[in-house]
C-alpha atoms as an extended CHARMM CRD file, in Angstrom:
* protein
*
       173  EXT
         1         1  UNK       CA              6.6000000000       -4.6950000000       25.9120000000  PROA      1               0.0000000000
         2         2  UNK       CA              3.6340000000       -1.8830000000       23.5510000000  PROA      2               0.0000000000
         3         3  UNK       CA              2.7920000000        0.8050000000       25.5800000000  PROA      3               0.0000000000
         4         4  UNK       CA             -1.5360000000        0.9540000000       25.0570000000  PROA      4               0.0000000000
         5         5  UNK       CA             -1.4280000000        4.4040000000       23.1240000000  PROA      5               0.0000000000
         6         6  UNK       CA              1.4560000000        2.5910000000       20.1340000000  PROA      6               0.0000000000
         7         7  UNK       CA             -0.4640000000       -0.5220000000       20.4170000000  PROA      7               0.0000000000
         8         8  UNK       CA             -4.0320000000        1.6170000000       19.3540000000  PROA      8               0.0000000000
         9         9  UNK       CA             -1.7770000000        2.3920000000       16.7670000000  PROA      9               0.0000000000
        10        10  UNK       CA             -0.8030000000       -0.3250000000       14.8570000000  PROA      10              0.0000000000
        11        11  UNK       CA             -3.9470000000       -1.8850000000       15.3110000000  PROA      11              0.0000000000
        12        12  UNK       CA             -5.4430000000        1.5320000000       13.9650000000  PROA      12              0.0000000000
        13        13  UNK       CA             -2.2490000000        0.6330000000       10.7630000000  PROA      13              0.0000000000
        14        14  UNK       CA             -3.4730000000       -3.6690000000       10.7530000000  PROA      14              0.0000000000
        15        15  UNK       CA             -7.5820000000       -1.0980000000        9.0680000000  PROA      15              0.0000000000
        16        16  UNK       CA             -5.6860000000        0.5080000000        7.2340000000  PROA      16              0.0000000000
        17        17  UNK       CA             -3.1310000000       -2.2120000000        5.3250000000  PROA      17              0.0000000000
        18        18  UNK       CA             -6.7640000000       -4.4570000000        5.7480000000  PROA      18              0.0000000000
        19        19  UNK       CA             -8.2010000000       -1.9040000000        3.6710000000  PROA      19              0.0000000000
        20        20  UNK       CA             -5.5580000000       -1.3260000000        1.2270000000  PROA      20              0.0000000000
        21        21  UNK       CA             -5.6290000000       -4.8390000000        0.5000000000  PROA      21              0.0000000000
        22        22  UNK       CA             -9.4400000000       -4.8870000000       -0.4740000000  PROA      22              0.0000000000
        23        23  UNK       CA             -9.0380000000       -1.7210000000       -2.5330000000  PROA      23              0.0000000000
        24        24  UNK       CA             -6.8290000000       -2.6700000000       -4.1010000000  PROA      24              0.0000000000
        25        25  UNK       CA             -8.8340000000       -5.8190000000       -5.2130000000  PROA      25              0.0000000000
        26        26  UNK       CA            -11.9210000000       -3.3570000000       -5.7520000000  PROA      26              0.0000000000
        27        27  UNK       CA             -9.5720000000       -1.6940000000       -8.2030000000  PROA      27              0.0000000000
        28        28  UNK       CA             -8.7230000000       -4.6990000000      -10.1340000000  PROA      28              0.0000000000
        29        29  UNK       CA            -11.9880000000       -6.9000000000      -10.0920000000  PROA      29              0.0000000000
        30        30  UNK       CA            -12.9210000000       -3.3340000000      -11.8220000000  PROA      30              0.0000000000
        31        31  UNK       CA             -9.7700000000       -3.6310000000      -14.3850000000  PROA      31              0.0000000000
        32        32  UNK       CA            -10.3260000000       -7.5780000000      -14.6530000000  PROA      32              0.0000000000
        33        33  UNK       CA            -14.7450000000       -7.0810000000      -16.4800000000  PROA      33              0.0000000000
        34        34  UNK       CA            -13.1920000000       -3.6500000000      -18.0680000000  PROA      34              0.0000000000
        35        35  UNK       CA            -10.3410000000       -6.6130000000      -20.8170000000  PROA      35              0.0000000000
        36        36  UNK       CA             -7.8000000000       -4.8890000000      -18.7120000000  PROA      36              0.0000000000
        37        37  UNK       CA             -6.0140000000       -8.0040000000      -17.6900000000  PROA      37              0.0000000000
        38        38  UNK       CA             -2.2490000000       -6.2410000000      -17.2420000000  PROA      38              0.0000000000
        39        39  UNK       CA             -3.1600000000       -3.3500000000      -14.7770000000  PROA      39              0.0000000000
        40        40  UNK       CA             -5.9780000000       -6.8250000000      -12.9950000000  PROA      40              0.0000000000
        41        41  UNK       CA             -3.1980000000       -8.3940000000      -12.0340000000  PROA      41              0.0000000000
        42        42  UNK       CA             -0.7580000000       -5.8710000000      -11.4030000000  PROA      42              0.0000000000
        43        43  UNK       CA             -3.7640000000       -5.0910000000       -8.3620000000  PROA      43              0.0000000000
        44        44  UNK       CA             -4.2450000000       -8.5370000000       -8.2650000000  PROA      44              0.0000000000
        45        45  UNK       CA             -0.9100000000       -8.4520000000       -6.4930000000  PROA      45              0.0000000000
        46        46  UNK       CA             -0.1690000000       -5.4900000000       -4.4850000000  PROA      46              0.0000000000
        47        47  UNK       CA             -3.5280000000       -6.2700000000       -2.5060000000  PROA      47              0.0000000000
        48        48  UNK       CA             -2.1520000000       -9.8750000000       -1.9480000000  PROA      48              0.0000000000
        49        49  UNK       CA              1.0970000000       -7.3580000000       -1.0010000000  PROA      49              0.0000000000
        50        50  UNK       CA             -0.7110000000       -5.5190000000        1.2910000000  PROA      50              0.0000000000
        51        51  UNK       CA             -2.8490000000       -8.6580000000        3.0230000000  PROA      51              0.0000000000
        52        52  UNK       CA              1.7940000000       -9.6210000000        3.4400000000  PROA      52              0.0000000000
        53        53  UNK       CA              1.9830000000       -6.1790000000        5.5420000000  PROA      53              0.0000000000
        54        54  UNK       CA             -1.3780000000       -6.0320000000        7.4490000000  PROA      54              0.0000000000
        55        55  UNK       CA             -0.0490000000      -10.0580000000        8.9140000000  PROA      55              0.0000000000
        56        56  UNK       CA              2.6420000000       -7.8620000000        9.4890000000  PROA      56              0.0000000000
        57        57  UNK       CA              1.7010000000       -5.5600000000       11.7390000000  PROA      57              0.0000000000
        58        58  UNK       CA             -0.5950000000       -8.3130000000       13.4950000000  PROA      58              0.0000000000
        59        59  UNK       CA              2.8840000000      -10.9170000000       14.0220000000  PROA      59              0.0000000000
        60        60  UNK       CA              5.5360000000       -7.7400000000       15.7450000000  PROA      60              0.0000000000
        61        61  UNK       CA              2.5350000000       -6.7660000000       18.3100000000  PROA      61              0.0000000000
        62        62  UNK       CA              1.2720000000      -10.6880000000       19.0610000000  PROA      62              0.0000000000
        63        63  UNK       CA              5.0900000000      -11.3790000000       19.5900000000  PROA      63              0.0000000000
        64        64  UNK       CA              5.9830000000       -7.1560000000       21.5120000000  PROA      64              0.0000000000
        65        65  UNK       CA              3.1370000000       -8.7000000000       24.2700000000  PROA      65              0.0000000000
        66        66  UNK       CA              0.6880000000       -7.5290000000       22.4980000000  PROA      66              0.0000000000
        67        67  UNK       CA             -3.1360000000       -8.0340000000       21.0830000000  PROA      67              0.0000000000
        68        68  UNK       CA             -3.7580000000       -7.2750000000       17.5410000000  PROA      68              0.0000000000
        69        69  UNK       CA             -7.2490000000       -6.9640000000       16.1730000000  PROA      69              0.0000000000
        70        70  UNK       CA             -8.8390000000       -7.2060000000       13.9200000000  PROA      70              0.0000000000
        71        71  UNK       CA            -11.6620000000       -5.1490000000       12.5620000000  PROA      71              0.0000000000
        72        72  UNK       CA            -14.3180000000       -3.7020000000       10.9090000000  PROA      72              0.0000000000
        73        73  UNK       CA            -13.8860000000       -2.5210000000        6.8420000000  PROA      73              0.0000000000
        74        74  UNK       CA            -14.7370000000        0.4670000000        5.5970000000  PROA      74              0.0000000000
        75        75  UNK       CA            -15.9600000000       -0.8800000000        2.0040000000  PROA      75              0.0000000000
        76        76  UNK       CA            -13.9840000000        0.1480000000       -0.7100000000  PROA      76              0.0000000000
        77        77  UNK       CA            -14.7910000000        2.1650000000       -4.1980000000  PROA      77              0.0000000000
        78        78  UNK       CA            -15.7410000000       -1.0120000000       -6.6940000000  PROA      78              0.0000000000
        79        79  UNK       CA            -16.2900000000        1.0470000000       -9.2420000000  PROA      79              0.0000000000
        80        80  UNK       CA            -14.1980000000        4.7150000000      -10.6830000000  PROA      80              0.0000000000
        81        81  UNK       CA            -15.5200000000        6.9180000000      -14.1880000000  PROA      81              0.0000000000
        82        82  UNK       CA            -11.2580000000        5.3750000000      -15.9230000000  PROA      82              0.0000000000
        83        83  UNK       CA             -8.3930000000        4.1800000000      -15.1670000000  PROA      83              0.0000000000
        84        84  UNK       CA             -6.3730000000        6.9160000000      -14.4750000000  PROA      84              0.0000000000
        85        85  UNK       CA             -9.4810000000        8.4260000000      -12.3260000000  PROA      85              0.0000000000
        86        86  UNK       CA             -8.5940000000        5.2220000000      -10.8720000000  PROA      86              0.0000000000
        87        87  UNK       CA             -4.9160000000        5.6230000000      -10.2240000000  PROA      87              0.0000000000
        88        88  UNK       CA             -5.3980000000        8.9970000000       -8.5000000000  PROA      88              0.0000000000
        89        89  UNK       CA             -7.6700000000        7.5580000000       -6.9750000000  PROA      89              0.0000000000
        90        90  UNK       CA             -4.6250000000        5.1760000000       -5.6250000000  PROA      90              0.0000000000
        91        91  UNK       CA             -2.2100000000        6.9620000000       -4.9800000000  PROA      91              0.0000000000
        92        92  UNK       CA             -3.7090000000        9.8380000000       -2.6610000000  PROA      92              0.0000000000
        93        93  UNK       CA             -5.1450000000        6.6480000000       -1.0600000000  PROA      93              0.0000000000
        94        94  UNK       CA             -0.3660000000        5.6730000000       -0.3220000000  PROA      94              0.0000000000
        95        95  UNK       CA              0.0640000000        9.5260000000        0.1730000000  PROA      95              0.0000000000
        96        96  UNK       CA             -2.1680000000        8.1030000000        3.1410000000  PROA      96              0.0000000000
        97        97  UNK       CA             -1.0450000000        5.2840000000        3.8280000000  PROA      97              0.0000000000
        98        98  UNK       CA              2.2460000000        6.9880000000        4.4070000000  PROA      98              0.0000000000
        99        99  UNK       CA              1.4440000000        9.6310000000        6.5340000000  PROA      99              0.0000000000
       100       100  UNK       CA             -0.0980000000        7.2070000000        8.6690000000  PROA      100             0.0000000000
       101       101  UNK       CA              3.4920000000        5.1950000000        8.8880000000  PROA      101             0.0000000000
       102       102  UNK       CA              5.0370000000        8.5530000000       10.2800000000  PROA      102             0.0000000000
       103       103  UNK       CA              2.5670000000        9.0370000000       12.1290000000  PROA      103             0.0000000000
       104       104  UNK       CA              3.8150000000        5.6320000000       14.2490000000  PROA      104             0.0000000000
       105       105  UNK       CA              7.2630000000        6.5010000000       14.1770000000  PROA      105             0.0000000000
       106       106  UNK       CA              6.2520000000        9.8190000000       16.2890000000  PROA      106             0.0000000000
       107       107  UNK       CA              4.4050000000        7.8590000000       18.7690000000  PROA      107             0.0000000000
       108       108  UNK       CA              7.6880000000        5.3130000000       18.8680000000  PROA      108             0.0000000000
       109       109  UNK       CA              9.8420000000        7.8570000000       19.7550000000  PROA      109             0.0000000000
       110       110  UNK       CA              7.4270000000       10.0190000000       21.5640000000  PROA      110             0.0000000000
       111       111  UNK       CA              7.0170000000        6.3180000000       24.2550000000  PROA      111             0.0000000000
       112       112  UNK       CA             10.8270000000        6.2810000000       23.3970000000  PROA      112             0.0000000000
       113       113  UNK       CA              9.2890000000        2.7490000000       22.4550000000  PROA      113             0.0000000000
       114       114  UNK       CA             12.9940000000        1.5520000000       19.9340000000  PROA      114             0.0000000000
       115       115  UNK       CA             11.6200000000       -1.5220000000       18.8720000000  PROA      115             0.0000000000
       116       116  UNK       CA              9.1050000000       -0.3970000000       17.3910000000  PROA      116             0.0000000000
       117       117  UNK       CA             11.0810000000        2.1670000000       15.4360000000  PROA      117             0.0000000000
       118       118  UNK       CA             12.7220000000       -0.0180000000       14.0760000000  PROA      118             0.0000000000
       119       119  UNK       CA             10.3030000000       -2.1820000000       12.8280000000  PROA      119             0.0000000000
       120       120  UNK       CA              8.8650000000        0.8090000000       11.7920000000  PROA      120             0.0000000000
       121       121  UNK       CA             11.0940000000        2.1000000000        9.5410000000  PROA      121             0.0000000000
       122       122  UNK       CA             10.7850000000       -0.8510000000        6.6690000000  PROA      122             0.0000000000
       123       123  UNK       CA              7.4300000000        0.3040000000        6.6250000000  PROA      123             0.0000000000
       124       124  UNK       CA              8.3400000000        4.0880000000        6.2660000000  PROA      124             0.0000000000
       125       125  UNK       CA             10.7830000000        2.7150000000        3.0330000000  PROA      125             0.0000000000
       126       126  UNK       CA              8.1340000000        0.8970000000        1.1180000000  PROA      126             0.0000000000
       127       127  UNK       CA              6.1490000000        2.8290000000        1.1800000000  PROA      127             0.0000000000
       128       128  UNK       CA              8.2370000000        5.3170000000       -0.0460000000  PROA      128             0.0000000000
       129       129  UNK       CA              8.7280000000        2.6650000000       -3.2330000000  PROA      129             0.0000000000
       130       130  UNK       CA              4.5370000000        2.3690000000       -3.2640000000  PROA      130             0.0000000000
       131       131  UNK       CA              4.5750000000        6.1930000000       -4.0440000000  PROA      131             0.0000000000
       132       132  UNK       CA              7.4090000000        6.7130000000       -6.2090000000  PROA      132             0.0000000000
       133       133  UNK       CA              5.3440000000        4.1420000000       -8.3410000000  PROA      133             0.0000000000
       134       134  UNK       CA              2.1340000000        5.1170000000       -8.6250000000  PROA      134             0.0000000000
       135       135  UNK       CA              3.7430000000        8.5180000000       -9.8030000000  PROA      135             0.0000000000
       136       136  UNK       CA              5.6020000000        6.3790000000      -12.5250000000  PROA      136             0.0000000000
       137       137  UNK       CA              2.6020000000        5.1030000000      -13.4290000000  PROA      137             0.0000000000
       138       138  UNK       CA              0.5800000000        8.0080000000      -13.4770000000  PROA      138             0.0000000000
       139       139  UNK       CA              2.9800000000       10.1010000000      -15.2740000000  PROA      139             0.0000000000
       140       140  UNK       CA              2.9870000000        7.1400000000      -18.1300000000  PROA      140             0.0000000000
       141       141  UNK       CA             -1.5080000000        6.9180000000      -18.2250000000  PROA      141             0.0000000000
       142       142  UNK       CA             -0.7600000000       10.9100000000      -18.1980000000  PROA      142             0.0000000000
       143       143  UNK       CA              1.7560000000       10.6660000000      -21.0350000000  PROA      143             0.0000000000
       144       144  UNK       CA             -1.2420000000        8.3500000000      -22.9100000000  PROA      144             0.0000000000
       145       145  UNK       CA             -3.5930000000       10.6960000000      -22.8000000000  PROA      145             0.0000000000
       146       146  UNK       CA             -7.0720000000        9.4100000000      -24.2200000000  PROA      146             0.0000000000
       147       147  UNK       CA             -4.8790000000        6.8490000000      -27.1030000000  PROA      147             0.0000000000
       148       148  UNK       CA             -7.1220000000        3.5120000000      -26.7610000000  PROA      148             0.0000000000
       149       149  UNK       CA             -3.3670000000        1.6440000000      -28.6890000000  PROA      149             0.0000000000
       150       150  UNK       CA             -1.0980000000        3.2870000000      -25.6660000000  PROA      150             0.0000000000
       151       151  UNK       CA             -3.2310000000        2.3520000000      -23.0630000000  PROA      151             0.0000000000
       152       152  UNK       CA             -3.5170000000       -1.3930000000      -24.5910000000  PROA      152             0.0000000000
       153       153  UNK       CA              0.0210000000       -1.0590000000      -24.6980000000  PROA      153             0.0000000000
       154       154  UNK       CA             -0.7100000000       -0.1480000000      -20.5410000000  PROA      154             0.0000000000
       155       155  UNK       CA             -1.8780000000       -2.8300000000      -19.8280000000  PROA      155             0.0000000000
       156       156  UNK       CA              0.4220000000       -5.3830000000      -21.2620000000  PROA      156             0.0000000000
       157       157  UNK       CA              3.6830000000       -3.4990000000      -20.0450000000  PROA      157             0.0000000000
       158       158  UNK       CA              2.5390000000       -2.7520000000      -16.6370000000  PROA      158             0.0000000000
       159       159  UNK       CA              3.4720000000       -6.5330000000      -16.4400000000  PROA      159             0.0000000000
       160       160  UNK       CA              6.7210000000       -6.0910000000      -15.9100000000  PROA      160             0.0000000000
       161       161  UNK       CA              6.0050000000       -2.6240000000      -13.8220000000  PROA      161             0.0000000000
       162       162  UNK       CA              9.1690000000       -1.8900000000      -11.2840000000  PROA      162             0.0000000000
       163       163  UNK       CA             10.3760000000        0.6480000000      -10.4600000000  PROA      163             0.0000000000
       164       164  UNK       CA             13.1950000000        1.4210000000       -7.7470000000  PROA      164             0.0000000000
       165       165  UNK       CA             12.7150000000        4.0020000000       -5.2880000000  PROA      165             0.0000000000
       166       166  UNK       CA             15.8240000000        5.5060000000       -3.5240000000  PROA      166             0.0000000000
       167       167  UNK       CA             15.8830000000        3.8600000000       -0.6750000000  PROA      167             0.0000000000
       168       168  UNK       CA             16.0900000000        0.7600000000       -2.2670000000  PROA      168             0.0000000000
       169       169  UNK       CA             19.0320000000       -1.7270000000       -1.4450000000  PROA      169             0.0000000000
       170       170  UNK       CA             20.7900000000       -1.9360000000       -4.2610000000  PROA      170             0.0000000000
       171       171  UNK       CA             21.1310000000       -4.8980000000       -6.1370000000  PROA      171             0.0000000000
       172       172  UNK       CA             23.1380000000       -7.5250000000       -5.3020000000  PROA      172             0.0000000000
       173       173  UNK       CA             26.2780000000       -8.9430000000       -8.2060000000  PROA      173             0.0000000000
């Protein structure tokens, strides 16, 4: 059974995950109309992934005897000055999400809710990966600078981008 405090915090995270999906979706649309097909594909996929994160919270809250709530969402930015600005915005957002997950972990320990603490460990690991991926992309964009040829190659390469974080399980052999 979830405490009221824990349920409220988890429902707030549902909103954050839903807004994350919308942010990625807005970025996908912006990239698509700018002719950045690889970036838009990457962003559409990330938007879907964030929605799955949200649904996982929904199921968990309801399975624990709580009530998952659909709430109003803030509209994301739909214009970006540059691809670098867009990915800087994305990185800052992922750091915000990590902080929010860390706060959930803190609350779960305060509430002595070890089942929720265990559930949240997947999100802690996922956020390490998300931040590492955003940082890697920003590093690549900074290397490219204003080189249009580099941007063209980056747009193609991002389709195959794979960042393995330190918390990822080792590959199966």
